[in-house]
Short mmCIF file of C-alpha atoms and ligand atoms in Angstrom, two decimals:
data_model
loop_
_atom_site.label_atom_id
_atom_site.label_comp_id
_atom_site.label_asym_id
_atom_site.label_seq_id
_atom_site.Cartn_x
_atom_site.Cartn_y
_atom_site.Cartn_z
CA MET A 1 15.87 -40.50 24.78
CA PRO A 2 16.97 -37.09 26.08
CA GLU A 3 20.43 -35.99 24.93
CA ALA A 4 23.27 -36.19 27.45
CA ASP A 5 23.73 -32.88 29.26
CA ASP A 6 27.48 -32.51 28.63
CA LYS A 7 27.36 -28.87 27.53
CA THR A 8 29.40 -26.12 29.12
CA ALA A 9 28.16 -22.67 30.11
CA GLN A 10 29.89 -21.34 26.97
CA ASP A 11 27.38 -23.19 24.80
CA TYR A 12 24.75 -20.81 26.13
CA ALA A 13 26.89 -17.68 25.47
CA PRO A 14 25.69 -16.06 28.72
CA GLN A 15 27.97 -13.06 28.15
CA ILE A 16 26.06 -12.05 24.97
CA PRO A 17 22.70 -10.45 25.75
CA GLN A 18 19.90 -11.45 23.40
CA LYS A 19 19.07 -8.59 21.07
CA THR A 20 15.61 -7.08 21.20
CA GLU A 21 15.06 -5.67 17.76
CA ASP A 22 13.17 -2.45 17.26
CA PHE A 23 10.57 -2.76 14.50
CA PHE A 24 11.36 -0.51 11.58
CA LEU A 25 7.89 0.84 10.82
CA LYS A 26 6.44 3.92 12.40
CA GLY A 27 3.88 3.26 15.12
CA SER A 28 4.02 -0.49 14.61
CA GLY A 29 6.38 -1.60 17.38
CA ALA A 30 3.65 -2.88 19.67
CA LEU A 31 1.98 -5.05 17.05
CA GLU A 32 1.88 -8.83 17.25
CA TRP A 33 4.46 -10.97 15.39
CA GLY A 34 2.15 -11.98 12.54
CA MET A 35 1.20 -8.36 11.84
CA LYS A 36 4.85 -7.33 11.82
CA ASN A 37 5.76 -10.21 9.57
CA ARG A 38 3.06 -9.27 7.07
CA LEU A 39 4.01 -5.58 7.19
CA SER A 40 7.62 -6.57 6.54
CA ARG A 41 6.48 -8.27 3.35
CA ILE A 42 4.77 -5.08 2.19
CA PHE A 43 7.44 -2.60 3.28
CA ASN A 44 11.07 -3.32 2.52
CA PRO A 45 12.82 -3.45 5.92
CA ALA A 46 16.02 -2.03 4.34
CA SER A 47 14.44 1.21 3.07
CA GLY A 48 11.34 1.21 5.28
CA ARG A 49 9.31 1.92 2.16
CA THR A 50 7.16 0.16 -0.41
CA VAL A 51 6.32 0.32 -4.08
CA MET A 52 2.82 -1.09 -3.97
CA LEU A 53 1.30 -1.50 -7.41
CA ALA A 54 -2.39 -0.59 -7.23
CA ILE A 55 -4.53 -2.40 -9.82
CA ASP A 56 -7.81 -2.59 -7.90
CA HIS A 57 -9.57 0.15 -9.90
CA GLY A 58 -11.87 -2.34 -11.63
CA TYR A 59 -13.82 -2.92 -8.42
CA PHE A 60 -15.84 0.22 -9.10
CA GLN A 61 -14.81 1.41 -12.56
CA GLY A 62 -14.43 -1.75 -14.65
CA PRO A 63 -11.61 -2.26 -17.14
CA THR A 64 -10.01 1.16 -16.94
CA SER A 65 -7.23 2.12 -19.38
CA GLY A 66 -4.18 -0.01 -18.79
CA LEU A 67 -6.12 -2.70 -16.92
CA GLU A 68 -8.04 -4.14 -19.88
CA ARG A 69 -5.84 -7.26 -19.74
CA VAL A 70 -4.21 -7.68 -16.36
CA ASP A 71 -2.57 -10.91 -17.54
CA LEU A 72 -0.83 -9.17 -20.43
CA ASN A 73 -0.25 -5.67 -19.08
CA ILE A 74 0.29 -6.09 -15.35
CA LEU A 75 1.91 -9.46 -14.70
CA PRO A 76 5.16 -8.36 -16.41
CA LEU A 77 5.38 -5.51 -13.85
CA VAL A 78 5.05 -7.72 -10.80
CA PRO A 79 8.80 -8.43 -10.42
CA TYR A 80 9.37 -4.70 -9.84
CA ALA A 81 6.67 -4.23 -7.19
CA ASP A 82 7.04 -4.94 -3.49
CA SER A 83 3.36 -5.57 -3.15
CA LEU A 84 0.28 -5.93 -5.32
CA MET A 85 -3.01 -4.24 -4.36
CA LEU A 86 -5.94 -5.89 -6.10
CA THR A 87 -9.30 -7.60 -5.81
CA ARG A 88 -9.87 -11.26 -5.06
CA GLY A 89 -11.46 -11.71 -8.48
CA ILE A 90 -8.34 -10.68 -10.37
CA LEU A 91 -6.09 -12.45 -7.87
CA ARG A 92 -7.82 -15.80 -8.32
CA SER A 93 -8.46 -15.58 -12.04
CA VAL A 94 -5.24 -14.06 -13.36
CA VAL A 95 -2.40 -14.00 -10.84
CA PRO A 96 -0.28 -17.16 -10.44
CA ALA A 97 -0.42 -18.58 -6.92
CA ALA A 98 3.38 -18.88 -6.98
CA LEU A 99 3.48 -15.07 -6.82
CA PRO A 100 6.61 -14.14 -4.86
CA LYS A 101 5.07 -10.82 -3.70
CA SER A 102 2.79 -9.76 -0.92
CA VAL A 103 -0.87 -9.12 -1.64
CA VAL A 104 -2.95 -6.24 -0.31
CA LEU A 105 -6.54 -7.25 -0.89
CA ARG A 106 -9.30 -4.75 -1.65
CA VAL A 107 -12.10 -5.80 0.70
CA SER A 108 -14.54 -2.88 0.42
CA GLY A 109 -16.94 -2.55 -2.49
CA GLY A 110 -20.54 -2.31 -3.54
CA ALA A 111 -20.51 0.97 -5.47
CA SER A 112 -19.85 1.84 -9.11
CA ILE A 113 -18.99 4.96 -11.04
CA LEU A 114 -22.64 5.08 -12.12
CA LYS A 115 -23.85 5.97 -8.63
CA GLU A 116 -22.72 7.35 -5.28
CA LEU A 117 -19.16 6.13 -4.72
CA SER A 118 -19.22 6.25 -0.94
CA ALA A 119 -22.04 3.67 -0.72
CA GLU A 120 -19.65 0.82 0.03
CA GLY A 121 -19.78 -2.11 2.39
CA VAL A 122 -17.31 -4.78 3.39
CA ALA A 123 -17.34 -7.07 0.35
CA VAL A 124 -14.95 -9.86 1.36
CA ASP A 125 -15.14 -12.09 4.41
CA ILE A 126 -12.10 -12.30 6.69
CA GLU A 127 -12.00 -16.05 6.01
CA ASP A 128 -11.37 -15.39 2.35
CA SER A 129 -8.53 -12.99 3.18
CA ILE A 130 -6.98 -15.70 5.33
CA ARG A 131 -7.54 -18.30 2.62
CA LEU A 132 -5.77 -16.05 0.10
CA ASN A 133 -2.86 -15.52 2.50
CA VAL A 134 -2.98 -11.74 2.13
CA CYS A 135 -0.63 -9.36 3.92
CA ALA A 136 -3.20 -6.57 4.36
CA MET A 137 -6.82 -5.71 3.64
CA ALA A 138 -7.74 -2.38 2.04
CA VAL A 139 -10.90 -0.41 2.81
CA GLN A 140 -12.02 2.89 1.28
CA VAL A 141 -12.88 5.58 3.85
CA PHE A 142 -14.95 8.57 2.72
CA VAL A 143 -14.44 11.23 5.38
CA GLY A 144 -16.88 14.02 4.52
CA GLY A 145 -18.65 11.79 2.00
CA GLU A 146 -22.33 10.95 1.93
CA HIS A 147 -21.78 7.57 3.59
CA GLU A 148 -18.97 8.71 5.86
CA ARG A 149 -20.15 6.79 8.92
CA ASP A 150 -20.72 3.52 7.08
CA SER A 151 -17.33 3.69 5.40
CA ILE A 152 -15.56 4.39 8.70
CA LEU A 153 -17.38 1.50 10.35
CA ASN A 154 -16.48 -0.75 7.40
CA MET A 155 -12.88 0.03 8.25
CA THR A 156 -13.22 -0.62 11.98
CA LYS A 157 -14.95 -3.93 11.30
CA VAL A 158 -12.06 -5.01 9.06
CA VAL A 159 -9.52 -3.77 11.64
CA ASP A 160 -11.22 -5.91 14.31
CA TRP A 161 -11.26 -8.96 12.05
CA GLY A 162 -7.64 -8.42 11.05
CA ASN A 163 -6.50 -7.93 14.64
CA ARG A 164 -7.93 -11.34 15.44
CA TYR A 165 -5.80 -13.02 12.79
CA GLY A 166 -2.74 -10.80 12.47
CA ILE A 167 -3.70 -9.15 9.19
CA PRO A 168 -3.12 -5.38 8.94
CA THR A 169 -5.69 -2.97 7.49
CA LEU A 170 -4.88 -0.32 4.90
CA ALA A 171 -7.32 2.59 5.05
CA VAL A 172 -7.67 4.36 1.72
CA THR A 173 -8.76 7.97 2.14
CA ALA A 174 -11.17 8.90 -0.65
CA VAL A 175 -11.90 12.55 -1.12
CA GLY A 176 -15.39 13.49 0.04
CA LYS A 177 -17.65 15.46 -2.26
CA ASP A 178 -17.43 18.84 -0.59
CA MET A 179 -13.96 18.60 0.86
CA LYS A 180 -10.96 20.25 -0.73
CA ARG A 181 -7.93 18.05 -1.32
CA ASP A 182 -5.64 19.97 0.99
CA ALA A 183 -3.40 19.19 3.94
CA ARG A 184 -6.15 20.14 6.38
CA TYR A 185 -8.51 17.58 4.87
CA PHE A 186 -5.89 14.85 4.71
CA ARG A 187 -4.74 15.50 8.29
CA LEU A 188 -8.33 14.99 9.35
CA ALA A 189 -9.00 11.91 7.20
CA THR A 190 -5.72 10.09 7.82
CA ARG A 191 -5.79 10.76 11.54
CA ILE A 192 -9.34 9.46 11.87
CA CYS A 193 -8.28 6.25 10.11
CA ALA A 194 -5.23 5.78 12.31
CA GLU A 195 -7.05 6.63 15.53
CA LEU A 196 -9.66 4.00 14.71
CA GLY A 197 -7.06 1.32 14.17
CA ALA A 198 -5.78 1.36 10.57
CA HIS A 199 -2.22 0.03 10.37
CA ILE A 200 -1.38 1.81 7.09
CA VAL A 201 -3.12 4.82 5.56
CA LYS A 202 -3.14 5.73 1.90
CA THR A 203 -3.62 9.30 0.85
CA TYR A 204 -2.94 11.70 -2.01
CA TYR A 205 -0.02 14.09 -2.17
CA VAL A 206 -0.61 17.80 -1.62
CA GLU A 207 2.02 20.40 -2.48
CA ASP A 208 1.38 22.52 0.56
CA GLY A 209 1.87 20.89 3.95
CA PHE A 210 2.14 17.18 3.10
CA GLU A 211 4.75 16.82 5.86
CA THR A 212 2.08 17.87 8.40
CA VAL A 213 -0.14 15.04 7.14
CA THR A 214 2.58 12.41 7.61
CA ALA A 215 3.68 13.92 10.94
CA ALA A 216 0.16 13.91 12.38
CA CYS A 217 -0.52 10.32 11.30
CA PRO A 218 0.98 7.87 13.81
CA VAL A 219 1.22 4.98 11.33
CA PRO A 220 2.86 4.71 7.88
CA ILE A 221 1.34 6.67 5.04
CA VAL A 222 1.59 5.53 1.44
CA MET A 223 0.94 7.94 -1.39
CA ALA A 224 -1.67 7.22 -4.08
CA GLY A 225 -0.68 8.39 -7.52
CA GLY A 226 -3.99 9.75 -8.79
CA LYS A 227 -4.73 10.59 -12.42
CA LYS A 228 -2.02 10.08 -15.04
CA ILE A 229 0.40 12.97 -15.26
CA PRO A 230 3.71 13.28 -17.15
CA GLU A 231 6.36 10.84 -15.89
CA ILE A 232 8.64 13.53 -14.51
CA ASP A 233 5.79 15.04 -12.50
CA ALA A 234 4.81 11.66 -11.08
CA LEU A 235 8.43 10.97 -10.12
CA ARG A 236 8.72 14.41 -8.51
CA MET A 237 5.54 13.79 -6.56
CA ALA A 238 6.71 10.37 -5.33
CA SER A 239 10.08 11.80 -4.39
CA LYS A 240 8.62 14.73 -2.45
CA ALA A 241 6.11 12.49 -0.71
CA CYS A 242 8.87 10.16 0.52
CA LEU A 243 11.15 13.01 1.57
CA GLU A 244 8.20 14.51 3.42
CA GLY A 245 7.53 11.38 5.42
CA ALA A 246 5.60 8.88 3.28
CA ALA A 247 6.64 5.23 3.61
CA GLY A 248 6.42 4.76 -0.14
CA VAL A 249 3.71 4.72 -2.76
CA ASP A 250 0.61 2.77 -3.66
CA MET A 251 0.55 3.83 -7.27
CA GLY A 252 -1.56 2.67 -10.16
CA ARG A 253 -2.40 4.81 -13.18
CA ASN A 254 0.91 6.67 -13.26
CA ILE A 255 2.57 3.30 -13.72
CA PHE A 256 0.23 1.18 -15.81
CA GLN A 257 -0.96 4.07 -18.00
CA SER A 258 2.60 5.15 -18.76
CA GLU A 259 3.77 4.52 -22.31
CA HIS A 260 6.44 2.26 -20.79
CA PRO A 261 5.01 0.80 -17.58
CA ALA A 262 7.97 -1.51 -16.80
CA ALA A 263 10.41 1.37 -17.17
CA MET A 264 8.19 3.63 -15.08
CA ILE A 265 7.83 1.25 -12.16
CA GLN A 266 11.62 0.83 -12.07
CA ALA A 267 12.05 4.61 -12.06
CA VAL A 268 9.54 4.87 -9.20
CA ARG A 269 11.52 2.22 -7.31
CA ALA A 270 14.69 4.27 -7.72
CA VAL A 271 13.02 7.28 -6.14
CA VAL A 272 11.28 5.36 -3.37
CA HIS A 273 13.98 2.92 -2.30
CA ARG A 274 17.19 4.74 -3.22
CA ASP A 275 16.14 8.39 -2.83
CA GLU A 276 17.20 8.92 -6.43
CA THR A 277 16.46 12.41 -7.75
CA PRO A 278 13.42 12.62 -10.06
CA GLU A 279 15.69 13.80 -12.87
CA LYS A 280 17.97 10.78 -12.56
CA ALA A 281 14.96 8.50 -12.24
CA LEU A 282 13.55 10.01 -15.43
CA ALA A 283 16.85 9.35 -17.18
CA LEU A 284 16.56 5.73 -16.02
CA TYR A 285 12.98 5.64 -17.34
CA GLU A 286 14.12 6.92 -20.72
CA GLU A 287 17.03 4.52 -20.90
CA LEU A 288 14.83 1.52 -19.99
CA SER A 289 12.15 2.69 -22.45
CA ARG A 290 14.62 2.36 -25.30
CA GLN A 291 15.38 -1.25 -24.46
CA PRO A 292 13.57 -3.80 -26.64
C1 R5P B 301 -8.83 3.59 -6.31
O1 R5P B 301 -9.88 3.72 -5.86
C2 R5P B 301 -7.91 2.65 -5.79
O2 R5P B 301 -7.92 2.59 -4.41
C3 R5P B 301 -6.50 2.85 -6.26
O3 R5P B 301 -5.79 1.80 -5.70
C4 R5P B 301 -5.87 4.15 -5.87
O4 R5P B 301 -6.60 5.22 -6.36
C5 R5P B 301 -4.40 4.23 -6.31
O5 R5P B 301 -4.29 4.20 -7.66
P1 R5P B 301 -3.86 5.49 -8.48
O6 R5P B 301 -2.39 5.67 -8.25
O7 R5P B 301 -4.22 5.15 -9.87
O8 R5P B 301 -4.62 6.68 -7.94
#
């Protein structure tokens, strides 16, 4: 039975206009609700940034240092990450389904360190991404690489799939063989990814002109860490990247190959989410490293 209509106009608060919220992420305001909801689980709406822990390296290089035992070495770090970037194999076999974090699923693959790295295809069906309830799908893009075209079309295929179901695509710019890792290259690579539909682009930091890379890319950029470097240098790099327009980091080796990974990821968080100086973040790292 319908309820009696004995309400007054005040019940509808007609004097208070309904708020239309702006979406906090660059270039993402026109996306559909599901996309925005997933992006909000990757990026912290309060800081607009993310600490994504990248542990997908095994998909082409096997059990690299620090990832020999994901169950023992990585799961203790999960509470400090906003998001986990990994393969479906590790997700299903090692990560508890009660994981309270968002998942960014590596969906490109097909190459190994023994051969040409750019010879990738799409290696996960969209149905499996949906089944695993992921918040984004990650595809490697080799601009300037031997299989440039295939890798770009891998990305656009995943973008089209994801658009159908509200799942964003993270394009990972891999450095092509003959291209220098400079701002000019990364402006080219990141812009191509964004123009062709990527919702997030991952790239490396460059000392000279990184702010032109983030400025020219109309969607959020996250910074990859690259090879292991001293903790203070990694914290400086993350800090500069964020101050120069990155929406956080997607960092792997500089966290899990640190002597104290749990301390390091917390120091990275301080830089990314609280704009802590690298020196203070290093002090935090050292203090946490001393704890049993
Ligand atoms: C490498 O191919 C993967 O995409 C990694 O996720 C990426 O390189 C980030 O990890 P790292 O900080 O170790 O460079």
